[in-house]
Backbone as a ProteinNet text record, in pm:
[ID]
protein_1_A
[PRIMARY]
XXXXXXXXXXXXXXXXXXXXXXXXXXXXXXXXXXXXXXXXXXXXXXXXXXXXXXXXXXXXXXXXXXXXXXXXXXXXXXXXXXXXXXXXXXXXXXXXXXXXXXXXXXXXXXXXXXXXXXXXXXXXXXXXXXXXXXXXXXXXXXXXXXXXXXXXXXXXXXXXXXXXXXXXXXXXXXXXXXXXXXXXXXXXXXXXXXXXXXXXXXXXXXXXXXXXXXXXXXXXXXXXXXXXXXXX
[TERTIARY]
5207.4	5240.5	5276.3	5406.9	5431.2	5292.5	5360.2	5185.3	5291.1	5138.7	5227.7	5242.4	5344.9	5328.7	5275.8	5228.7	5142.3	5118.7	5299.6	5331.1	5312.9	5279.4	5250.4	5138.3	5032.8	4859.3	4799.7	4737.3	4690.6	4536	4481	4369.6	4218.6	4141.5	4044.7	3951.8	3964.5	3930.3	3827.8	3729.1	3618.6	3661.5	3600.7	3637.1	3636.3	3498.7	3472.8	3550.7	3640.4	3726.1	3655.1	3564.9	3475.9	3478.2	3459.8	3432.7	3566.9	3671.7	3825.6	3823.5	3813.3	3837.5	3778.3	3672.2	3590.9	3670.5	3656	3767.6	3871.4	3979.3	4079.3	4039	3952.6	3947.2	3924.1	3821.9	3787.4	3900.5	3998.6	4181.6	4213.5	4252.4	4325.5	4239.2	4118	4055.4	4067.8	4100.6	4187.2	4272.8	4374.1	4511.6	4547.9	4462.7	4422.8	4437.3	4337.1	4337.5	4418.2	4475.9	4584	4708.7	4778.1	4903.3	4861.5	4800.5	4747.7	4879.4	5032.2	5154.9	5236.5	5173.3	5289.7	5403.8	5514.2	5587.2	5685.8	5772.5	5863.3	5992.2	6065.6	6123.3	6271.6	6328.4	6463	6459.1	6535.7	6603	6614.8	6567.7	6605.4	6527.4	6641.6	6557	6591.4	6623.6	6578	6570.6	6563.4	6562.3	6669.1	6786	6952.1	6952.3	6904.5	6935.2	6872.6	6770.3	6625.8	6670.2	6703.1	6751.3	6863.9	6982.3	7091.5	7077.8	6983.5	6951	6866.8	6742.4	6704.9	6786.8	6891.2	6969.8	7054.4	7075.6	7109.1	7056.4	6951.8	6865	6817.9	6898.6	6874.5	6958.9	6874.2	6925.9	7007	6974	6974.9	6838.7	6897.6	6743.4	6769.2	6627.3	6617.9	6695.1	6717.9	6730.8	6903.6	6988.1	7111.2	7124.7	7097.5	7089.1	7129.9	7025.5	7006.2	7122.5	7182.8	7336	7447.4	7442.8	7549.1	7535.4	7393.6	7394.4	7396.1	7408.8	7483.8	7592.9	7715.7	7805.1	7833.6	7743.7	7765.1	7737.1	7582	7555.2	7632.6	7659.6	7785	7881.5	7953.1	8083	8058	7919.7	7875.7	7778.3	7701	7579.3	7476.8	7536.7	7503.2	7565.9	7515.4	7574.1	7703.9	7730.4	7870	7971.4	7955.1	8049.1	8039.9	7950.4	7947	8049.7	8010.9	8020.3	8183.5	8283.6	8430.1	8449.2	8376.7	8427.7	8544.5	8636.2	8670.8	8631.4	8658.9	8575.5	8608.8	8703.8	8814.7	8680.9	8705.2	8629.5	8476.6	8405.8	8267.8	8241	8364.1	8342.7	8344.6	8431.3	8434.2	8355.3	8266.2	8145	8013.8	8032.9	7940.6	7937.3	8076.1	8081.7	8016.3	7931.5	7883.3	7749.1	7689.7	7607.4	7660.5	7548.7	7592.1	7630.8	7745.6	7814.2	7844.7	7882.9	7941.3	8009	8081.5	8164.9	8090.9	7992.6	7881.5	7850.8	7794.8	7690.2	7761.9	7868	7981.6	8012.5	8007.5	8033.1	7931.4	7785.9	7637.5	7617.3	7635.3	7633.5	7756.3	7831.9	7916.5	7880.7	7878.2	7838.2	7707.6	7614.4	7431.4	7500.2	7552	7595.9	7688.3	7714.4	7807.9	7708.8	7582.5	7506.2	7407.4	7400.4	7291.3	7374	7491	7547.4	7586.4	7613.2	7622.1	7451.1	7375.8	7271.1	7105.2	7166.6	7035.7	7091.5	7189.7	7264.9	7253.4	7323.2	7328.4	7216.3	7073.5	6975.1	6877.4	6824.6	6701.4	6590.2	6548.2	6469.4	6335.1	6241.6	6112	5991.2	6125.8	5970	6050.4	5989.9	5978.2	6112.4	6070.7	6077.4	6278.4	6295.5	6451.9	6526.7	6418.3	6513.4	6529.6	6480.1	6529.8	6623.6	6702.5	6794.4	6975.6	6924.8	7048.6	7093.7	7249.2	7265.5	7215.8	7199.5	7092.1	6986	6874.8	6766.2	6637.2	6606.7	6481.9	6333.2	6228.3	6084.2	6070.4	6065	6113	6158.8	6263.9	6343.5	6285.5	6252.4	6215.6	6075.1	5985.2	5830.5	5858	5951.9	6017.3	6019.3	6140.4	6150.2	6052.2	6001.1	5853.4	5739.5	5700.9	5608.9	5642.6	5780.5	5835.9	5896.2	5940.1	6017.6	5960.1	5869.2	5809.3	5652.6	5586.8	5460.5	5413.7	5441.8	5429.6	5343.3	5234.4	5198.8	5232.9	5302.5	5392.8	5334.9	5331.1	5306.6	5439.3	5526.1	5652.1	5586.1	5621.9	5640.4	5758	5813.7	5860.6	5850.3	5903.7	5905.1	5758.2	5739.5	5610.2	5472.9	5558.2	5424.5	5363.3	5463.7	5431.7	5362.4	5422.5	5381.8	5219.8	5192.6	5056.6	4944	4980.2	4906.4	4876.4	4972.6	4918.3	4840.4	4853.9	4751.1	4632.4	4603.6	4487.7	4406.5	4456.4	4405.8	4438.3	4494.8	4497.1	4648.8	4694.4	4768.7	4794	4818.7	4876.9	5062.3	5087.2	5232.6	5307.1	5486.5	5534.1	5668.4	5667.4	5764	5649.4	5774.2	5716	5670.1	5721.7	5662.4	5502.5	5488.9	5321.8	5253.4	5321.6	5239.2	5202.3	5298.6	5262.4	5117.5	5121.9	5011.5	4877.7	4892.5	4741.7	4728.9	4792.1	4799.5	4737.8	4784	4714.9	4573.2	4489.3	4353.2	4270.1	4309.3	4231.3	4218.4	4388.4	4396.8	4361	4266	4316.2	4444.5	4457.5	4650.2	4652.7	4560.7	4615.2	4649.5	4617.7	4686.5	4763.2	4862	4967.1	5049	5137.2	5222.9	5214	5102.4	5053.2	5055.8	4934.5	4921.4	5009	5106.2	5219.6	5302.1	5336.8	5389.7	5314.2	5216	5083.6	5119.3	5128.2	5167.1	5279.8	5376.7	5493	5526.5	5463.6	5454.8	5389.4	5269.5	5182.2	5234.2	5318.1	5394	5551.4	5577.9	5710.6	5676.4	5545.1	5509.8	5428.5	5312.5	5216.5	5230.2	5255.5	5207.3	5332.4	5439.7	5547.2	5548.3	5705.6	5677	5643.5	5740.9	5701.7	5641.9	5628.6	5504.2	5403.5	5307.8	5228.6	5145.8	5147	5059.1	4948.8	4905.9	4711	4615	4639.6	4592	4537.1	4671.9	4681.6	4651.7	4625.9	4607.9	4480	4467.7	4322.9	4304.5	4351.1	4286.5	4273.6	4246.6	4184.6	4081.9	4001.6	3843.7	3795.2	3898.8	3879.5	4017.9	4084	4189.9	4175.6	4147	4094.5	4214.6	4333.8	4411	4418.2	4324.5	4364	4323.8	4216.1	4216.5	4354.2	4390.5	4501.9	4649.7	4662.2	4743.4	4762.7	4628.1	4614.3	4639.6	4532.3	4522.4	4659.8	4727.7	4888.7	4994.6	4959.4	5020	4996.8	4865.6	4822	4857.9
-7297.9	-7172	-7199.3	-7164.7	-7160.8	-7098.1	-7117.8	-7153.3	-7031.2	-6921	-6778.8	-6800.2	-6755.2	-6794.5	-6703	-6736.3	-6651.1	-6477.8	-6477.7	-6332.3	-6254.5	-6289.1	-6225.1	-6212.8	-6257.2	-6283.3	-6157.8	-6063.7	-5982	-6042.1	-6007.5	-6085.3	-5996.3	-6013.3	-5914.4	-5861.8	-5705.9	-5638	-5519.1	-5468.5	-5346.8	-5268.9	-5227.4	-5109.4	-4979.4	-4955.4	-4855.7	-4824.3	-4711.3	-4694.3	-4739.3	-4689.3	-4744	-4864.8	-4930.8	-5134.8	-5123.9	-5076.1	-5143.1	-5101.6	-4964.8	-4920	-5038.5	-5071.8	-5178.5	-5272.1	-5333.8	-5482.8	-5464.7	-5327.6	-5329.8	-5290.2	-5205.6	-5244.6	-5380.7	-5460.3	-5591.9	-5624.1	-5633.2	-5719.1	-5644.1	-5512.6	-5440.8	-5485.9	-5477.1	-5538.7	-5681	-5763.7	-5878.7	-5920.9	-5798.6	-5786.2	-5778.9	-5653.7	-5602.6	-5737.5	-5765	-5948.3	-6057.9	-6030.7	-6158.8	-6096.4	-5978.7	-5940.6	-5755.8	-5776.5	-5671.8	-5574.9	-5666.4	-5583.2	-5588.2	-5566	-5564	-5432.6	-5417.4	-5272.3	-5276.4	-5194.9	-5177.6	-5266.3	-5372.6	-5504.3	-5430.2	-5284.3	-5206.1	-5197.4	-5252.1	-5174.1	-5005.3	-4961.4	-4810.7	-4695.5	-4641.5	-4547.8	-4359.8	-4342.8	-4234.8	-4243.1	-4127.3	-4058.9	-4118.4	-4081.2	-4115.9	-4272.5	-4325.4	-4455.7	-4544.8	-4524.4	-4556.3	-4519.3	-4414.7	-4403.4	-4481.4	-4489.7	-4578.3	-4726.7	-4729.2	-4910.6	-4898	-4873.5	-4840.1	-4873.4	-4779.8	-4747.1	-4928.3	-4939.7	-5081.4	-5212.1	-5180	-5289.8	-5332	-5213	-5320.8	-5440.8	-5511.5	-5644.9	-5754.5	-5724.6	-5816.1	-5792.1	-5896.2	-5941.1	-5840.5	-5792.3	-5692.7	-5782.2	-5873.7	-5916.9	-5904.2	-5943.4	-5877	-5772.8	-5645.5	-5539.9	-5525.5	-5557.5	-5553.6	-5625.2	-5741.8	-5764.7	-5709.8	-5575.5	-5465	-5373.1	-5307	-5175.6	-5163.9	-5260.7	-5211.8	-5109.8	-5198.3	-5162	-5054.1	-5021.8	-4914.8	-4775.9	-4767.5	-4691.8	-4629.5	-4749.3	-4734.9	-4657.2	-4676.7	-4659.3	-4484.1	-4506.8	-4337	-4324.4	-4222.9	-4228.6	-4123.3	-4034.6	-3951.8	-3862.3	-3839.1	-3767.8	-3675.1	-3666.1	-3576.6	-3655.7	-3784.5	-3852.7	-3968	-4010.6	-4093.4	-4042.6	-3914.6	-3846.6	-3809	-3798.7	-3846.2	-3930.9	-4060.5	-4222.2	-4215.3	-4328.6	-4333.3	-4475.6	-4482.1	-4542.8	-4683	-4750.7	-4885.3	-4921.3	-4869.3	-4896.1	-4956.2	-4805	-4879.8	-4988.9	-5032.6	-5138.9	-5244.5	-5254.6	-5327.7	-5378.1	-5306.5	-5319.1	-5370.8	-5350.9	-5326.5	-5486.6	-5558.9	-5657.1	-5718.8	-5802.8	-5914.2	-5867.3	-5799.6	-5747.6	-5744.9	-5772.5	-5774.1	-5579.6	-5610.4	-5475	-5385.3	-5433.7	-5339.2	-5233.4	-5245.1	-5156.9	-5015.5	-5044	-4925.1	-4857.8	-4988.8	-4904.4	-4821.5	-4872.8	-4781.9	-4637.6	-4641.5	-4539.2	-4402.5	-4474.3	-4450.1	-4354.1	-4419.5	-4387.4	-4292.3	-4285.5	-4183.6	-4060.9	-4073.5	-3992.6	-3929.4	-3986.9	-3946.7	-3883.9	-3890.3	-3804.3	-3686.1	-3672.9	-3600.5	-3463	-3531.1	-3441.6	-3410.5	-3478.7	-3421.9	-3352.2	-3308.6	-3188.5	-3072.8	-3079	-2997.2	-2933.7	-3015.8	-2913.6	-2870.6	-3023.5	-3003.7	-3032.5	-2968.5	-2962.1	-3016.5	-3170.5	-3318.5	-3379.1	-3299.6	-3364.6	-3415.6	-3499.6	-3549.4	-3453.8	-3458.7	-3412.9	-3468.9	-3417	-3458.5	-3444.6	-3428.8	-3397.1	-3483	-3530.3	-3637.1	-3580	-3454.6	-3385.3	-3353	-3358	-3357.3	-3461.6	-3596.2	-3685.7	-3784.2	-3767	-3841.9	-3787.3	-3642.3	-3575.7	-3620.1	-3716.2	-3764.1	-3884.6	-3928.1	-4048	-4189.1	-4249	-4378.7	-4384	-4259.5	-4245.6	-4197.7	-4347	-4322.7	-4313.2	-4280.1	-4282.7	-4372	-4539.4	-4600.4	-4592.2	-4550.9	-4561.8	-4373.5	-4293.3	-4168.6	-4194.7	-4300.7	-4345.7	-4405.1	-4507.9	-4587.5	-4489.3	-4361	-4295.9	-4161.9	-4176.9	-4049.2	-4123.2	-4292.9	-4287	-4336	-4386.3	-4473.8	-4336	-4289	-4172.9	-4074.1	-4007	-3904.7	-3866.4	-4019.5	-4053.3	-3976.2	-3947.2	-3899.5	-4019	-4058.9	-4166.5	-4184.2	-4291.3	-4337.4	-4431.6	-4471.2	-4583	-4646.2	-4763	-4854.9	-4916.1	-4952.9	-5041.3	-5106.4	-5213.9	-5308	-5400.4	-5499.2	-5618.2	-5710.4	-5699.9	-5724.7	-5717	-5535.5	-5448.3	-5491.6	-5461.4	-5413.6	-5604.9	-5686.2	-5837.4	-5848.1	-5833.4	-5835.3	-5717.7	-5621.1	-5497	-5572	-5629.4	-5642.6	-5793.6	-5856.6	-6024.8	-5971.8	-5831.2	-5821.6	-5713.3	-5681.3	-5590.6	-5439.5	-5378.6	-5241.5	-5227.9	-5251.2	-5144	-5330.1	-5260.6	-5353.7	-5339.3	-5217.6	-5152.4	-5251.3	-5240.9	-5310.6	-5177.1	-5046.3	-4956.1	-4880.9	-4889.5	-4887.5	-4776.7	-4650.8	-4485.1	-4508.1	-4536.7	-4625.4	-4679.8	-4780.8	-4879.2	-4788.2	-4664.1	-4621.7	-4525	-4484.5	-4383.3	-4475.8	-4556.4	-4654.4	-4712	-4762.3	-4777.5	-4715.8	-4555	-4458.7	-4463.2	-4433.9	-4407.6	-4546	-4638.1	-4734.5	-4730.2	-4695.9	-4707.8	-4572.5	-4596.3	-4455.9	-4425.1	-4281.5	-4221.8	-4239.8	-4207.6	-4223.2	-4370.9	-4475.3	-4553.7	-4649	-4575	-4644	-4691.6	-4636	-4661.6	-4830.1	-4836.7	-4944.8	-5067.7	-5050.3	-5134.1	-5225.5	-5150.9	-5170.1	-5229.2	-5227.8	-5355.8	-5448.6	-5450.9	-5575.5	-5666.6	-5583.7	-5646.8	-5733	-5647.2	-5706.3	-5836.4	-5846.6	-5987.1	-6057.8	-6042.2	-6126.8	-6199.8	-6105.6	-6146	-6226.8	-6166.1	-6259.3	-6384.9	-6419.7	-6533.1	-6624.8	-6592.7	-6646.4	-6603.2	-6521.9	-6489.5	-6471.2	-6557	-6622.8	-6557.5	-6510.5	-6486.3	-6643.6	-6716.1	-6872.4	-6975.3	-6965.2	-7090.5	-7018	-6945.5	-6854.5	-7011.6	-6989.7	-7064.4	-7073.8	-7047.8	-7003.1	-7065.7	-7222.9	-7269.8	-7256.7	-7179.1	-7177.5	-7019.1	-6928.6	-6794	-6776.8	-6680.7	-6617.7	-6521.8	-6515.5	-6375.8	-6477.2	-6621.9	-6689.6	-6641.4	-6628.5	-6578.9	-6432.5	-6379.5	-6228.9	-6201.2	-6260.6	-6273	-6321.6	-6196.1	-6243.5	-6287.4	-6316.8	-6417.3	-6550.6	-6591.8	-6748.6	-6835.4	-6817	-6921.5	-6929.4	-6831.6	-6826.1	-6832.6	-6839.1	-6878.7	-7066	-7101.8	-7215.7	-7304.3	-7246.8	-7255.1	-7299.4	-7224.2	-7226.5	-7310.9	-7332	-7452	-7535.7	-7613.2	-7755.1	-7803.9
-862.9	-796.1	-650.4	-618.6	-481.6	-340.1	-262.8	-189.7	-69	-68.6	12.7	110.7	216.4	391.3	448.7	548.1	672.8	644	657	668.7	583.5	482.2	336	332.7	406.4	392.1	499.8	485.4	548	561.1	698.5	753.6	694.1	670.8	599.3	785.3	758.6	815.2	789.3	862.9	822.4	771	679.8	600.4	701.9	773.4	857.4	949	1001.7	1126.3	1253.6	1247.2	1395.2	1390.3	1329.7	1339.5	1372.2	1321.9	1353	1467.2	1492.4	1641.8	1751.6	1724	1861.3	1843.8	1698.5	1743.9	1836.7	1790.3	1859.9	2018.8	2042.9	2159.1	2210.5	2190.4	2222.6	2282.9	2172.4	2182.2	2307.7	2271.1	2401.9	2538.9	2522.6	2685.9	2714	2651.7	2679.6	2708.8	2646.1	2638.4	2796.3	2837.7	3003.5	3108.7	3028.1	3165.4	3138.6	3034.8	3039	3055.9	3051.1	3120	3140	3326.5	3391.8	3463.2	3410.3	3488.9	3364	3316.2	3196.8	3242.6	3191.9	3232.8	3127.8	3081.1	3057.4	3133.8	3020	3050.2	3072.6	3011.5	3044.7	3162.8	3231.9	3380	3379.7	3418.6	3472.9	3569.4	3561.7	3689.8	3691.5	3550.5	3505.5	3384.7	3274.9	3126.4	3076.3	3123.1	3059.4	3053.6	3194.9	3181	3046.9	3034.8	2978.3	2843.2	2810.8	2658.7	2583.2	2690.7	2665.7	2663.8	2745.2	2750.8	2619.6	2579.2	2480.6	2344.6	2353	2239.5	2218.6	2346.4	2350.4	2284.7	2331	2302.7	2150.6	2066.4	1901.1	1898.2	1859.3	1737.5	1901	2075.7	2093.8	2189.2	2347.9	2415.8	2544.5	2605.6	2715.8	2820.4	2838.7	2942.8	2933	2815.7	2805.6	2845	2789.5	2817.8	2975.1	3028.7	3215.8	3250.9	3181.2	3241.1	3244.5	3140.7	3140.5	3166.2	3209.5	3220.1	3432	3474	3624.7	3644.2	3557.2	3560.9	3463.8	3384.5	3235.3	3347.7	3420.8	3499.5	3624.9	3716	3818.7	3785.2	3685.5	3606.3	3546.7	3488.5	3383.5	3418.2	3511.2	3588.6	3492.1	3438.6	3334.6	3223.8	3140	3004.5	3014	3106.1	3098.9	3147.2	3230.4	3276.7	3133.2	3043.5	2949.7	2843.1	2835.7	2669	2749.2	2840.9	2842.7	2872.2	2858.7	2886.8	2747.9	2821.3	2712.1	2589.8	2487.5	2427.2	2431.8	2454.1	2508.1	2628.5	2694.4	2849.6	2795	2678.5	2687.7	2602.3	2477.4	2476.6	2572.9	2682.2	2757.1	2808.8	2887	2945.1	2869.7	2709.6	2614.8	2536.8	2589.1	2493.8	2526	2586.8	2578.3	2491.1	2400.4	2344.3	2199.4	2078.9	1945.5	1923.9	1809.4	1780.8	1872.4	1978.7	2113.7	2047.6	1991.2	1912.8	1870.3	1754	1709.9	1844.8	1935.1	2062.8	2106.1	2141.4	2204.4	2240.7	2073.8	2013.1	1986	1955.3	1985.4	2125.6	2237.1	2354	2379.7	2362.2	2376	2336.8	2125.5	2105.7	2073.4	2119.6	2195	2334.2	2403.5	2529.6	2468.9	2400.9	2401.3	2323.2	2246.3	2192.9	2278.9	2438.5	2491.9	2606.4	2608.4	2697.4	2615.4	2445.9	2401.5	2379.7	2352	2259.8	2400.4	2549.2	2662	2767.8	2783.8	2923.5	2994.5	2908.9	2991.3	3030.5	2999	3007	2916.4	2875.8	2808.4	2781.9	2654.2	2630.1	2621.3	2661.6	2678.6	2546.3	2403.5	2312.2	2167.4	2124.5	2005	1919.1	1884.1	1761.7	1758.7	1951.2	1987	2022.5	2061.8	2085.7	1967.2	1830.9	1757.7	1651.3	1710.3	1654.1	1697.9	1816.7	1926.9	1789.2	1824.4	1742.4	1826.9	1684.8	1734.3	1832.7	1812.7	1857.3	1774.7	1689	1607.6	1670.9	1599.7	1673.6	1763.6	1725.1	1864.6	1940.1	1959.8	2117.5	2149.8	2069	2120.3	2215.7	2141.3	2218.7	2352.1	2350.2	2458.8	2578.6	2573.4	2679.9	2682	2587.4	2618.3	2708.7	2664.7	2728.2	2838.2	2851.2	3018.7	3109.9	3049.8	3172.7	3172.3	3081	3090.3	3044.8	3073.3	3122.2	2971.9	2835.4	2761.8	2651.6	2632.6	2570.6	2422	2374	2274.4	2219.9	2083.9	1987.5	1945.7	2044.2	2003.9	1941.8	1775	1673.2	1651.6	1737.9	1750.6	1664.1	1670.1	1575.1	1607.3	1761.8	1807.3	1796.8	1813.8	1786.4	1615.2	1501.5	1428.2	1376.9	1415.5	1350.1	1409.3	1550.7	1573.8	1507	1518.5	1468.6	1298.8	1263.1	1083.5	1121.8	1184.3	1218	1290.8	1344.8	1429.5	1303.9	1188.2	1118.6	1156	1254.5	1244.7	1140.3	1078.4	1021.9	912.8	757.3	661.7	616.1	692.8	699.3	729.7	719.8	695.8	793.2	723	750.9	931.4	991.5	1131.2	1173.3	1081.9	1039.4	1058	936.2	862.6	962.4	1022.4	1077.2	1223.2	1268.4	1369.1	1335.9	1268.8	1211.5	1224.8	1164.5	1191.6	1250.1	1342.8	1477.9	1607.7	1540.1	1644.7	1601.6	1442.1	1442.5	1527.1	1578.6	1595.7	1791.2	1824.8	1982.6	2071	2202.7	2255	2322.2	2275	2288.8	2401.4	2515.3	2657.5	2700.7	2639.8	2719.9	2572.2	2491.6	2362.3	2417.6	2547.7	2593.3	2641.3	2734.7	2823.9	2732.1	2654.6	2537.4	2452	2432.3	2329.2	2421.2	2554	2625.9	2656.3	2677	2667.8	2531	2394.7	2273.9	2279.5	2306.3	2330.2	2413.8	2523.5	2621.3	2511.5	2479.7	2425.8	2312.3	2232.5	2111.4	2162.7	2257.2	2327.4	2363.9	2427.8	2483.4	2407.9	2317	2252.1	2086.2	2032.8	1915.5	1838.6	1865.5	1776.5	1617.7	1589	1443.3	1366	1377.1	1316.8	1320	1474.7	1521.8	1618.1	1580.8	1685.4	1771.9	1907.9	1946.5	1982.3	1855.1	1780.1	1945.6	1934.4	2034.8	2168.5	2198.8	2334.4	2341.3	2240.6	2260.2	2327.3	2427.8	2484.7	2424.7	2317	2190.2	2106.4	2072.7	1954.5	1885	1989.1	1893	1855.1	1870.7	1909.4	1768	1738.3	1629.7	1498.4	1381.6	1242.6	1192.7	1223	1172.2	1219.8	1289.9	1347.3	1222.9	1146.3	1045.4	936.9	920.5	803.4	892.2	949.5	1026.3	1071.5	1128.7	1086.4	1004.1	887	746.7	651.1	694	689.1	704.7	865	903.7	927.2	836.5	858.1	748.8
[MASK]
++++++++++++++++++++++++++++++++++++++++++++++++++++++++++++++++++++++++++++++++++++++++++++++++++++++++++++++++++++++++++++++++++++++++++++++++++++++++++++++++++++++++++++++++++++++++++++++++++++++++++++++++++++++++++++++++++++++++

């Protein structure tokens, strides 16, 4: 019988919500002292910006992103000057990014639905900004809990790979995995947290080679043996 990998192995965790809840705190107060600045890695400096970079930011790296959106911003400062760009131009600006083309088009027409339906402005509630095109629960958490101090559960690729190695959630669909996510964390600080994850998982907790070793959540992490285990 083929021999399962890592990612397929869910770590055995308390049955009781309360036991999960403490572990996860444990983690999160670690999380605290090993990246105490964590922030939001999008460049921006309002709602509009923050959503579009956002919207940007599938399928490549934040730090791309921040190399086009100078000139995306300069150029379209907000939703009524975006949503008549014309669409030539935002590829232009858009190309050095995978599927410039889609985004393009995304961003245009997400502006064009937030002067028709919120008069060029952002909306501040879940339930409206994932009605915009290419604005799912993620990128709706993104600018609820970054621009409008609104606390958010991002299930990221990050989020969602550590959350199933630390035991809070066995999910896979990022819906799911947000839901159990929340019974374990407190809501006031999801936002915070979930970029703490994110560094931690950018820097240490590798989808393919986690560096178990060198982690300061080793002992505090019911996946380090099977993870190990794994790769010895």
């Amino acid at each position: 019988m083929a021999k399962k990998s890592a990612k397929e192995i869910f770590p055995p965790r308390p049955r009781a919500l309360a036991a999960r809840q403490q572990a996860a705190r444990e983690i999160t107060e670690r999380l605290a002292e090993l990246y105490p600045n964590s922030q939001c890695a999008l460049v921006h400096r309002n709602a509009f910006e923050l959503l579009c970079a956002t919207v940007l930011s599938a399928q490549t790296t934040d730090a791309r992103v921040n190399s086009v959106t100078p000139e995306l911003f300069e150029t379209y400062p907000d939703a009524v000057a975006m949503a008549g760009a014309p669409l030539e131009d935002l590829e232009r600006i858009l190309h050095p990014l995978g599927f410039f083309r889609a985004k393009a088009k995304s961003l245009r027409e997400l502006s064009i639905s937030l002067v028709e339906k919120y008069d060029g402005e952002v909306p501040a509630q879940l339930e409206s900004l994932v009605t915009l095109r290419g604005v799912g629960r993620k990128t709706a958490n993104v600018v609820l809990g970054n621009a409008f101090d609104i606390p958010g559960i991002t299930v990221d690729t990050h989020v969602g790979r550590l959350a199933r190695r630390w035991g809070w959630t066995r999910e896979k669909d990022p819906v799911a995995a947000e839901m159990d996510i929340a019974k374990v964390l407190p809501g006031e600080n999801w936002t915070l947290i979930c970029h703490r994850i994110i560094d931690h998982g950018r820097q240490v907790c590798h989808s393919r080679k986690p560096a178990c070793y060198e982690c300061g959540l080793a002992q505090l992490c019911p996946s380090f043996d099977l993870l190990n285990g794994m790769n010895s």
